[in-house]
Structures are given as structure tokens and as C-alpha cells.
Short mmCIF file of C-alpha atoms in Angstrom, two decimals:
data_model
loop_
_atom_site.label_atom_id
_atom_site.label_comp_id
_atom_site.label_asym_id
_atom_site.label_seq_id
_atom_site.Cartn_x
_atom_site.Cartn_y
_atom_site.Cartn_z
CA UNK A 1 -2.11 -10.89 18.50
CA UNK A 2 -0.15 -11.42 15.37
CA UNK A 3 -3.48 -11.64 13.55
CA UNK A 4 -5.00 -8.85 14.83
CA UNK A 5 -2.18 -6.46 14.07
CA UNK A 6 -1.52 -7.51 10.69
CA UNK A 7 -5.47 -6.80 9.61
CA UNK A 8 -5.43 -3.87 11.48
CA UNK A 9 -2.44 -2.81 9.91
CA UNK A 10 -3.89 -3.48 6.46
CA UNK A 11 -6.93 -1.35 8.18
CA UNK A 12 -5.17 1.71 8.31
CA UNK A 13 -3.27 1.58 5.57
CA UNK A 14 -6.68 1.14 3.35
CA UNK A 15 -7.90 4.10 5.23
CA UNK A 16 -4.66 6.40 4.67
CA UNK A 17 -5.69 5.27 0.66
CA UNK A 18 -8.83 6.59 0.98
CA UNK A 19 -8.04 9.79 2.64
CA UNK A 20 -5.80 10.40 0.38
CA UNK A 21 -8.12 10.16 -2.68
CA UNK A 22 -10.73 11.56 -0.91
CA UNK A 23 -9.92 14.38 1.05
CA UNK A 24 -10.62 17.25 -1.28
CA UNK A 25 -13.69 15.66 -2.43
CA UNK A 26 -15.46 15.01 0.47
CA UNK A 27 -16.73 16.81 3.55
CA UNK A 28 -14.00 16.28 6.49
CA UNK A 29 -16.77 15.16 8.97
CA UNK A 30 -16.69 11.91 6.67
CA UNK A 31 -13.32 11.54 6.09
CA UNK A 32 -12.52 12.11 10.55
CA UNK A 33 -15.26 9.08 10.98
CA UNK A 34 -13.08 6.86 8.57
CA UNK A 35 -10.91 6.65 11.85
CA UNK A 36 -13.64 5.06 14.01
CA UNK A 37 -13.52 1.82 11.73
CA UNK A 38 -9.93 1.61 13.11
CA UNK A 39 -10.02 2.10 16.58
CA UNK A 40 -12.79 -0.72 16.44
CA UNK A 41 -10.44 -3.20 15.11
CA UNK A 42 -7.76 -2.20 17.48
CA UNK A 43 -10.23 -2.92 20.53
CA UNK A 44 -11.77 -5.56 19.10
CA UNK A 45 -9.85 -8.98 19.97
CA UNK A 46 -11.34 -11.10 17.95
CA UNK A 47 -13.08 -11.66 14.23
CA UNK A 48 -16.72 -10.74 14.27
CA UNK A 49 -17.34 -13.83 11.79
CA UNK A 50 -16.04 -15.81 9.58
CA UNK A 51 -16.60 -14.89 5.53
CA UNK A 52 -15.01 -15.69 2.31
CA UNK A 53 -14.27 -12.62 1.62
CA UNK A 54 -11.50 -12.12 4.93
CA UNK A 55 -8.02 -11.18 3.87
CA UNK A 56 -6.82 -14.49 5.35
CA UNK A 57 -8.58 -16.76 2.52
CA UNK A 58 -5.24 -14.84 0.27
CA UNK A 59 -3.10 -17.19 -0.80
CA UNK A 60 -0.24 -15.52 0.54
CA UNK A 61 -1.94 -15.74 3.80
CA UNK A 62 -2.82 -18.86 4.11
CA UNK A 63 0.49 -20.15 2.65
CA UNK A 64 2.23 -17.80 5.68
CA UNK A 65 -0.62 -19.55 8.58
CA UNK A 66 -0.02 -23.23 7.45
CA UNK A 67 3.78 -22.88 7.08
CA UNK A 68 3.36 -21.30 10.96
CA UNK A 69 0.75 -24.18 11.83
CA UNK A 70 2.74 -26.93 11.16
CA UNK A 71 6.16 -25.61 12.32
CA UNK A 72 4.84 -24.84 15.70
CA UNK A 73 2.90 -28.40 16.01
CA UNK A 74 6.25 -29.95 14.80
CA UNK A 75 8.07 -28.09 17.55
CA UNK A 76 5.26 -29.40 19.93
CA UNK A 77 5.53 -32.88 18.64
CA UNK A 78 9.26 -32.81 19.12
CA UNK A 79 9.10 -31.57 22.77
CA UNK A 80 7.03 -33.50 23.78
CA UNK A 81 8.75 -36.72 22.42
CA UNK A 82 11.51 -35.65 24.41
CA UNK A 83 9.96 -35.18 27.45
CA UNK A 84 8.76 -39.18 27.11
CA UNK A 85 11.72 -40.04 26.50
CA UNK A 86 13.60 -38.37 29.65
CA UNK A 87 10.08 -39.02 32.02
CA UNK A 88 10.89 -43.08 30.51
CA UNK A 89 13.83 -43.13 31.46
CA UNK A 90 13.93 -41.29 34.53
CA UNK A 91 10.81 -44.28 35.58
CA UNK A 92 13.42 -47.10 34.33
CA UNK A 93 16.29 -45.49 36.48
CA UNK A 94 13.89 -45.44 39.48
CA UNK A 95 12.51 -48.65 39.38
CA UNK A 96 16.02 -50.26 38.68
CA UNK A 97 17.59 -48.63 41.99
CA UNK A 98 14.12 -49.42 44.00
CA UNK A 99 13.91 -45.08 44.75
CA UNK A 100 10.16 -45.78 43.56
CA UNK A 101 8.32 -45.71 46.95
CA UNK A 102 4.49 -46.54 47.32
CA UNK A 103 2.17 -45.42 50.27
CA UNK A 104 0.10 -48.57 52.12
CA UNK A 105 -2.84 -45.92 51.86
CA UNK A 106 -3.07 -45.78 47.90
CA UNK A 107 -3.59 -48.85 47.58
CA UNK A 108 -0.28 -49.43 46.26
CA UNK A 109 -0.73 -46.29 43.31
CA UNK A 110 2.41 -44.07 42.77
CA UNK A 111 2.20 -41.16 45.15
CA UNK A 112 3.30 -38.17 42.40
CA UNK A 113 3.87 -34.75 43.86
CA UNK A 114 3.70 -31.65 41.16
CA UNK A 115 4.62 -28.43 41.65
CA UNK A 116 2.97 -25.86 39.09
CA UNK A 117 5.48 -22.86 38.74
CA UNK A 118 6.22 -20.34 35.61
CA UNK A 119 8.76 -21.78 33.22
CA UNK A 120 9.80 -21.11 30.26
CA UNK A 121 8.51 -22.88 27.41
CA UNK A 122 10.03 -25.72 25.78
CA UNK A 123 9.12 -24.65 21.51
CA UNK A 124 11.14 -21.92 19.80
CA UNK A 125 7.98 -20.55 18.71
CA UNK A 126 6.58 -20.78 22.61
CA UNK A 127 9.84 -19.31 23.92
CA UNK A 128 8.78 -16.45 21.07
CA UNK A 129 5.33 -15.60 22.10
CA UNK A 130 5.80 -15.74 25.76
CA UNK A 131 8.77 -13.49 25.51
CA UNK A 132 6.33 -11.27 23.05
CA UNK A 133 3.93 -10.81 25.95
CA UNK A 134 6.45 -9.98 28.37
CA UNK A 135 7.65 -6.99 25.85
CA UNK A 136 4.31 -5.75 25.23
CA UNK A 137 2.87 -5.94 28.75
CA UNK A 138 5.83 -3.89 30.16
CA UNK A 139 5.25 -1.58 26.78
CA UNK A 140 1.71 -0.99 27.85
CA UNK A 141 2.58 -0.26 31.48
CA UNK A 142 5.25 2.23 30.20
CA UNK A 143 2.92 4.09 27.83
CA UNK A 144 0.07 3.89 30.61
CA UNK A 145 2.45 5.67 32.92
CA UNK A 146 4.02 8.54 30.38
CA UNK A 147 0.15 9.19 29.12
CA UNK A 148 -1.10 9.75 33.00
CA UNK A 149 1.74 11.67 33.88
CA UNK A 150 1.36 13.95 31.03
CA UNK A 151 -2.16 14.25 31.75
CA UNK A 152 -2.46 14.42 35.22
CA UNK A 153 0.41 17.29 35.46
CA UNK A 154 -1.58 19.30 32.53
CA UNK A 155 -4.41 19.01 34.65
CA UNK A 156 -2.70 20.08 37.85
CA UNK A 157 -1.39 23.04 35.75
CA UNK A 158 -4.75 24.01 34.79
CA UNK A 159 -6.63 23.83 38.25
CA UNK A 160 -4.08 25.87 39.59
CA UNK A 161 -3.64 28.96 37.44
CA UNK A 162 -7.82 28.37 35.97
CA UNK A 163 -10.50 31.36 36.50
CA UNK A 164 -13.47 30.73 35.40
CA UNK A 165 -14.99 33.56 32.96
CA UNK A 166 -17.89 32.31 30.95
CA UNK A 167 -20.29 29.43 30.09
CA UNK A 168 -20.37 28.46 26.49
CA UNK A 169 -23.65 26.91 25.39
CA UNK A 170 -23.42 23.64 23.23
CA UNK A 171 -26.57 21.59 23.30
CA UNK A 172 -28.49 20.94 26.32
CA UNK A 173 -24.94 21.73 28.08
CA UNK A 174 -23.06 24.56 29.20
CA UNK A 175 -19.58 24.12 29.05
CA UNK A 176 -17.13 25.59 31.59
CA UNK A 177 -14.95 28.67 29.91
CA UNK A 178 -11.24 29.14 32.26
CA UNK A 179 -9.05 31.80 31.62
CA UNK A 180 -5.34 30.25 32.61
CA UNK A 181 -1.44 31.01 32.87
CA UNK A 182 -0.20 32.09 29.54
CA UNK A 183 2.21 29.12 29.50
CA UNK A 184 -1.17 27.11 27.83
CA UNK A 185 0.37 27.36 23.99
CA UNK A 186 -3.14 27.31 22.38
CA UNK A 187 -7.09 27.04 23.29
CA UNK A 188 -8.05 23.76 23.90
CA UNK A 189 -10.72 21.21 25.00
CA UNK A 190 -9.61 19.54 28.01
CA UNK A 191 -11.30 16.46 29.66
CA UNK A 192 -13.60 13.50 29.88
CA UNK A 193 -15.84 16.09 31.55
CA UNK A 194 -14.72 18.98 29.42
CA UNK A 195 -14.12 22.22 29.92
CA UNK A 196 -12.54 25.22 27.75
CA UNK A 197 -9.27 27.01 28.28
CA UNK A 198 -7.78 30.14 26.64
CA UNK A 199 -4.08 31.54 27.56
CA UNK A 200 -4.41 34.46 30.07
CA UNK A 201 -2.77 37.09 27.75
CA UNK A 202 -4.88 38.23 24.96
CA UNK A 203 -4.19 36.50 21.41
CA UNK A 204 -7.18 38.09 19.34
CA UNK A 205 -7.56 41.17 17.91
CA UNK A 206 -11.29 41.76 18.38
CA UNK A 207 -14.25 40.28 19.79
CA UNK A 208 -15.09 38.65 16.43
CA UNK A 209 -11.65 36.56 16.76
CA UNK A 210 -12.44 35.36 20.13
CA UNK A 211 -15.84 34.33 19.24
CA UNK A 212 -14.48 32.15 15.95
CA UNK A 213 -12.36 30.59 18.64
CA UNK A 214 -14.58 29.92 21.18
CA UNK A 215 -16.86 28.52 18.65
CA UNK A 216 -14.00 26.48 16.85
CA UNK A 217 -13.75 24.90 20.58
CA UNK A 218 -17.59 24.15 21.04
CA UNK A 219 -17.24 22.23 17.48
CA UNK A 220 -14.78 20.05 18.96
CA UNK A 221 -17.34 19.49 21.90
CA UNK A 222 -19.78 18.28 19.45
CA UNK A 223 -18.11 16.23 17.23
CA UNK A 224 -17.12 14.47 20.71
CA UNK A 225 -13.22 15.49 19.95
CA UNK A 226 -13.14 14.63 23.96
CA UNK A 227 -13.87 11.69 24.01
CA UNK A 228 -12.19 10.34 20.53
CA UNK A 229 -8.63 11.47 22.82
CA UNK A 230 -9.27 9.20 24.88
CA UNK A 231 -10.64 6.63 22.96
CA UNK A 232 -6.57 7.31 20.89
CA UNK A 233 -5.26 6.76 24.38
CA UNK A 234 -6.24 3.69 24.94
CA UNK A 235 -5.45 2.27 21.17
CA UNK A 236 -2.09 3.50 21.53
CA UNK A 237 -1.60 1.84 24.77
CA UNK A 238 -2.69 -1.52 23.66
CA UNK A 239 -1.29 -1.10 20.07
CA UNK A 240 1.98 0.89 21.21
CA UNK A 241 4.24 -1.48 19.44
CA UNK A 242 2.65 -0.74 16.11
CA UNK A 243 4.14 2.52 14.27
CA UNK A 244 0.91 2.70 11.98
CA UNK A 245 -1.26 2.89 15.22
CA UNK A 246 0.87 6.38 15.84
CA UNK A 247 1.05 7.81 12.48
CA UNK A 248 -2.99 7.08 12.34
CA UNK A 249 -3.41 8.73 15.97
CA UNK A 250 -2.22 11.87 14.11
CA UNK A 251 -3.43 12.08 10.84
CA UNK A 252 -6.50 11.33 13.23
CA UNK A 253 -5.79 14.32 15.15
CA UNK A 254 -5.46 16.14 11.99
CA UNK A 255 -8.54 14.85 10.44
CA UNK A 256 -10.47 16.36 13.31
CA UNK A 257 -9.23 19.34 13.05
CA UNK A 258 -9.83 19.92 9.48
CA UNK A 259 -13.92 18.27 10.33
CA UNK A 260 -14.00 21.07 12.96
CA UNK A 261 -13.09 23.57 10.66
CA UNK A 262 -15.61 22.58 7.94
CA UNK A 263 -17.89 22.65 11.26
CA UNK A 264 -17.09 25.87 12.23
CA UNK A 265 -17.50 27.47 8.88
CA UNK A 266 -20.99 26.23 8.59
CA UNK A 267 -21.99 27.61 11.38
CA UNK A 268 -20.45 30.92 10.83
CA UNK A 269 -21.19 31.65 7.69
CA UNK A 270 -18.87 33.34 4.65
CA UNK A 271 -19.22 36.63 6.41
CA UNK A 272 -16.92 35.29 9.38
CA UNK A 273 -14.11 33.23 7.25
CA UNK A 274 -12.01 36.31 7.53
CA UNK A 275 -11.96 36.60 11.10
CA UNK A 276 -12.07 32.60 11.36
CA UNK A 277 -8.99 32.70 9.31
CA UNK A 278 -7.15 34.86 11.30
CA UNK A 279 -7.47 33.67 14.24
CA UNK A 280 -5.88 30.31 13.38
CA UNK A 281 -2.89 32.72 12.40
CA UNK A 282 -3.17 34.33 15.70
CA UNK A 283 -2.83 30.92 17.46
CA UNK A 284 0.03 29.93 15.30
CA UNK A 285 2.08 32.94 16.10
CA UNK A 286 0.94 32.66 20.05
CA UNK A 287 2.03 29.25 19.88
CA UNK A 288 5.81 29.87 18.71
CA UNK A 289 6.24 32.67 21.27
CA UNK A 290 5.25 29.70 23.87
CA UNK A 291 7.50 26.86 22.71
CA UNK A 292 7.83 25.86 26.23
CA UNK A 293 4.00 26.07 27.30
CA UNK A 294 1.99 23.23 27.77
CA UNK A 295 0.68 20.84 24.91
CA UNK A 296 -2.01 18.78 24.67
CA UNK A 297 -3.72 16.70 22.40
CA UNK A 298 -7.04 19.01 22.64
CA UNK A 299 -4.89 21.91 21.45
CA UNK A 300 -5.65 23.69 18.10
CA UNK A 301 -3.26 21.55 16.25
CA UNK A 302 -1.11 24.36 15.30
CA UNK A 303 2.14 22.83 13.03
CA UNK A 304 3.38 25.56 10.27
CA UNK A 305 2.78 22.91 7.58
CA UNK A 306 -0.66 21.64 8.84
CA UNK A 307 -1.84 25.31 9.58
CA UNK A 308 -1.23 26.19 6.14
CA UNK A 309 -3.11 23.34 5.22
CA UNK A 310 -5.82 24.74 7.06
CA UNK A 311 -5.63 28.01 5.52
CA UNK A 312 -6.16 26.87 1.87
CA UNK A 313 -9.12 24.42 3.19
CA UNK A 314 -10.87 27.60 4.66
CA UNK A 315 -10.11 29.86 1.54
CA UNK A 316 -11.51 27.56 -1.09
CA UNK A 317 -15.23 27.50 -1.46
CA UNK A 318 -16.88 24.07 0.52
CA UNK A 319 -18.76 21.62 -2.47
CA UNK A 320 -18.48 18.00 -1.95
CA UNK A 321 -19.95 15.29 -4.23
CA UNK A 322 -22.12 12.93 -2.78
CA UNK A 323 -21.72 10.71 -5.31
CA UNK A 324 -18.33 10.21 -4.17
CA UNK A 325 -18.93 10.14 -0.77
CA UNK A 326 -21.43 7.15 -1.46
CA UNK A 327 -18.11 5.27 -3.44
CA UNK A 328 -15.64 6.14 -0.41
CA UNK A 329 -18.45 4.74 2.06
CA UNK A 330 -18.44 1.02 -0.52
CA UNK A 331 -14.83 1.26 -0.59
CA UNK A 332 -14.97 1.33 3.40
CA UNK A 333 -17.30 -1.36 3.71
CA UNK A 334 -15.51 -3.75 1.83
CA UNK A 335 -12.17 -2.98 3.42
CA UNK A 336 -14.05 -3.44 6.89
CA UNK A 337 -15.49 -6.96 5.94
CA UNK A 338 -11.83 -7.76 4.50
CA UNK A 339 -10.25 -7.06 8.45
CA UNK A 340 -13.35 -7.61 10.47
CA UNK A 341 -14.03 -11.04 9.29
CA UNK A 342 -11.65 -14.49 9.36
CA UNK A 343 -11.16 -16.99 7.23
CA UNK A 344 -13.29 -20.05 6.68
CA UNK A 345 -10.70 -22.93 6.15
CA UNK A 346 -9.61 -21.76 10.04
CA UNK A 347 -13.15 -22.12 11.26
CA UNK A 348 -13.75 -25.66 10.00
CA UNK A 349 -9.85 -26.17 11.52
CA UNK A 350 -10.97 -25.00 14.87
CA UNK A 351 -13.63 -26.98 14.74
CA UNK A 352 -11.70 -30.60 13.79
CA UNK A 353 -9.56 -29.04 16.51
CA UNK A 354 -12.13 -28.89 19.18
CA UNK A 355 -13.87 -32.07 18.05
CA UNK A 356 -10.43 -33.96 18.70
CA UNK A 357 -9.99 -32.60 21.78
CA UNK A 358 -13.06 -33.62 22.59
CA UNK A 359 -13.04 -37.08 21.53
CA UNK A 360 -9.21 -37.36 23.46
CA UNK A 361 -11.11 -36.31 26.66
CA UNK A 362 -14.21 -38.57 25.79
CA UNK A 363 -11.64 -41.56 24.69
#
């Protein structure tokens, strides 16, 4: 586990560097995938192989593993001296007071009774991890619970104050359109199966303004905005301990929003950044008469300072160099093989590991 989140955590922080640089440069719809590279290295338990190229051939790492290594198999080796010792003496007491009893059926072999149980282990560094799983299985639980119950009562919310108005083509699917209570603070995607859902009372001015919204909504459907929430969900669950994991879940968030803009705009055309424009405003001023409507994830994102960042991204006129996309996309590739790959000195270890094993079992 410690592994895992230390890569991972190198992960995101290469990505936050590259967003950074990037950002203006290149279309959003590149920059929001960036993200998927992460949550792939959250979920994934494992290396894929091992390389010489790995972040754990650094000498800083490897100085950090071995130091770990041999601590924890000098911890072993001490326990398990001690346990001799008190099983050797506990024999000698036995046999000295004649408590040592033998059944006429084995033949005369010790008769030893065992019962498995949890305990405790015996190591500092066992003591550590066990009481590290502990933490992070009742953190998961926790997080599990607050995410359904914020889900599942947003959900209840919606099926009871939802009328259905329209269907919203995207694709070879029509997507659901619901008109609900106006405690809904913004438009929003909602669901594994989703659907759309607008605030009862009227935000937009004209048709045009409901149309840039309703489209700004489909754009989420097909950048699969649906189903990267959930995919979030589940990294923060797993990864809940990690602060990075939650700071990327929203610059995440963000990045999607700012893709589905650059979506939207294509599809519109210049002649409807105007009305495109304004109704982001609209939903921004909606949203603060709501403060005590329902939020989700799905929503339209609508912070003052991220809503003006918005703004300016819609104003300015859309050019991105390929060039640069093609040196983000080799600067991505080499931080993925740095955190997707292990180290070679611990494959060859694992191996004289399993080989002595082995020859213990065989011997």
C-alpha cells in the first residue's frame, strides 16, 4: 500500500505540472484525459512490470526500501528468537515436572493442540501495518457510507419532485430531460443511467440560453462525465486517506468542465458564445440564491473564482498547438512508465525470495 500511494502520489503531482504548463496551450479534452492515467494507478494494485526506468531504481528510494527491508527482517529475526527461547523453555519446564503427557494412539508423538485466533503482531513494524489496515478499512466504510447517503437522498429528492419534459438526443440515445423542485442549485447530469435535470423556476432569459444549457449537459453525456463520477467515487473511497487523491478529484471536476466547454463551443459555433456565456452567469447567480439546494458532483461547477475562469476561457479565441500537445503526451508517457513500472533489483529480490522459500519447503 505504501508503494502504491507514494507513485501515485508522484502521479498526480506530475500531472498537476503538466496542467499547469499546459492548460492554455492545449485543447481541455486533452488536458481532462490526463486524469484517466491517475485513476488507473489508484485501481491498479500492483506494477504492470518491472523496468529500469521505475522511480524506485532512485537512489533515494532504494536507500528508503532497504533501510525498511532490513529493519523489519531484524524485527522478525528478533521475535522470533524470542519465541524459541520462551517455546524452549516452556518444553524444559514441562518435561522437568512430567506435565508432558503422550497418547498410547500416537505412537508415543506429542499430542499438540493449536488454536488459530487474531492477535496482534509481535514486530513494531507488524503492529504498524496491521493497525494501518484497521484505519483504512473503517476509512473506506465511512466514506462508502457518506458517498451513498449523499447520493441516494439526491436521488430520492429528484424522483420525487421530477416531471419529465423532453428527450434530448445524444448519439444513438435519447436522454431523459426532468423538470424538478427549484431547491436543485444548478442543471446537472445525474446517474449511471443518466438523465438531465433543470430547477423548476426559470433561470434563462430566452430559448437560446436554455438550449446552450441543455447542450452544455449533452457534452457532459458524451465525454462520459457520468461515468468518470463514479469512477472518482470509487478512487476516493479506496484512496480516502490521501489528500492529493481529493485535490485531484477536483481539479478533475474542473478539468471537465472546462473540456465541456471547449465541447460545447464547437458545436455551437461563435454565433452562440454570447448566449453560451450568459448562461453560465445565469447559473452562477441561480446558484447563490439557492445556497441551501442540493449539490452534486454532476452540477455545472459553479464557484465565483472557477466561473470566472470559465468566462475568460470562452472569451478568448480557441487555437491550440499540436506540437505541444504531442510534447505534453511524451511528457505523460514517461511519467506513466516512471509509476506504472517497479524496480528491477526488487524483482530479482522476490525471486531469491521465492527460490528460498522454496528450497526451505523442498529441504
Amino acid at each position: 500500500m505504501l508503494t502504491k500511494t507514494i507513485v501515485s502520489t508522484v502521479l498526480i503531482l506530475a500531472v498537476m505540472a503538466v496542467r499547469a504548463v499546459f492548460q492554455k496551450k492545449v485543447n481541455p479534452i486533452f488536458i481532462y484525459a490526463l486524469w484517466l492515467a491517475v485513476a488507473v494507478r489508484l485501481l491498479m494494485p500492483g506494477m504492470l512490470f518491472f523496468s529500469p526506468v521505475s522511480i524506485m531504481n532512485t537512489n533515494l528510494w532504494r536507500m528508503g526500501s532497504t533501510w525498511l527491508i532490513q529493519e523489519e527482517e531484524r524485527q522478525d529475526i528478533e521475535y522470533k528468537q524470542q519465541q524459541y527461547r520462551e517455546y524452549y523453555e516452556q518444553k524444559l519446564y514441562e518435561q522437568s515436572s512430567g506435565l508432558i503427557q503422550k497418547e498410547a494412539n500416537t505412537g508415543g508423538a506429542e499430542v499438540v493442540e493449536i488454536e488459530l485466533k487474531w492477535q496482534w503482531a509481535g514486530t513494531v513494524f507488524g503492529r504498524i501495518k496491521q493497525f494501518a489496515e484497521i484505519v483504512w478499512a473503517t476509512g473506506m466504510a465511512v466514506i462508502t457510507i457518506i458517498f451513498l447517503w449523499k447520493n441516494l437522498s439526491f436521488y430520492h429528492f429528484l424522483r420525487l419532485s421530477r416531471r419529465k419534459v423532453a428527450k434530448a438526443a445524444a448519439g444513438r440515445r435519447d436522454i431523459p430531460v426532468f423538470i424538478v423542485g427549484d431547491k436543485l442549485a444548478s442543471p446537472c447530469l445525474f446517474g449511471l443511467i443518466p438523465a438531465i435535470y433543470l430547477p423548476e423556476k426559470g433561470i434563462y432569459q430566452n430559448e437560446e440560453e436554455n438550449f446552450c444549457i441543455l447542450e452544455h449537459e449533452l457534452t457532459h453525456y458524451r465525454h462520459g462525465d457520468h461515468l468518470w463520477a463514479f469512477l472518482r467515487m470509487i478512487c476516493l473511497i479506496i484512496n480516502w486517506y490521501n489528500p492529493l487523491v481529493w485535490l485531484g478529484a477536483k481539479l478533475s471536476i474542473q478539468d471537465g468542465e472546462l473540456a465541456c466547454d471547449a465541447g460545447c463551443i464547437k458545436r455551437l459555433g461563435e454565433s452562440k458564445y454570447c448566449f453560451y456565456g450568459e448562461a453560465l452567469l445565469a447559473a452562477v447567480t441561480y446558484s447563490r440564491e439557492r445556497k441551501k439546494g442540493f449539490k452534486a458532483a454532476a452540477m455545472m461547477n459553479p464557484g465565483k473564482k472557477f466561473m470566472k475562469k470559465r468566462i475568460e476561457f470562452i472569451a478568448r479565441e480557441q487555437k491550440y498547438s499540436l506540437f505541444l500537445l504531442a510534447v505534453m503526451m511524451i511528457i505523460m508517457f514517461m511519467a506513466i512508465a516512471c509509476t506504472y513500472t517497479g524496480t528491477v533489483h526488487m524483482e530479482a529480490k522476490m525471486k531469491v525470495e521465492y527460490f528460498g522459500i522454496a528450497n526451505e519447503a523442498g529441504g
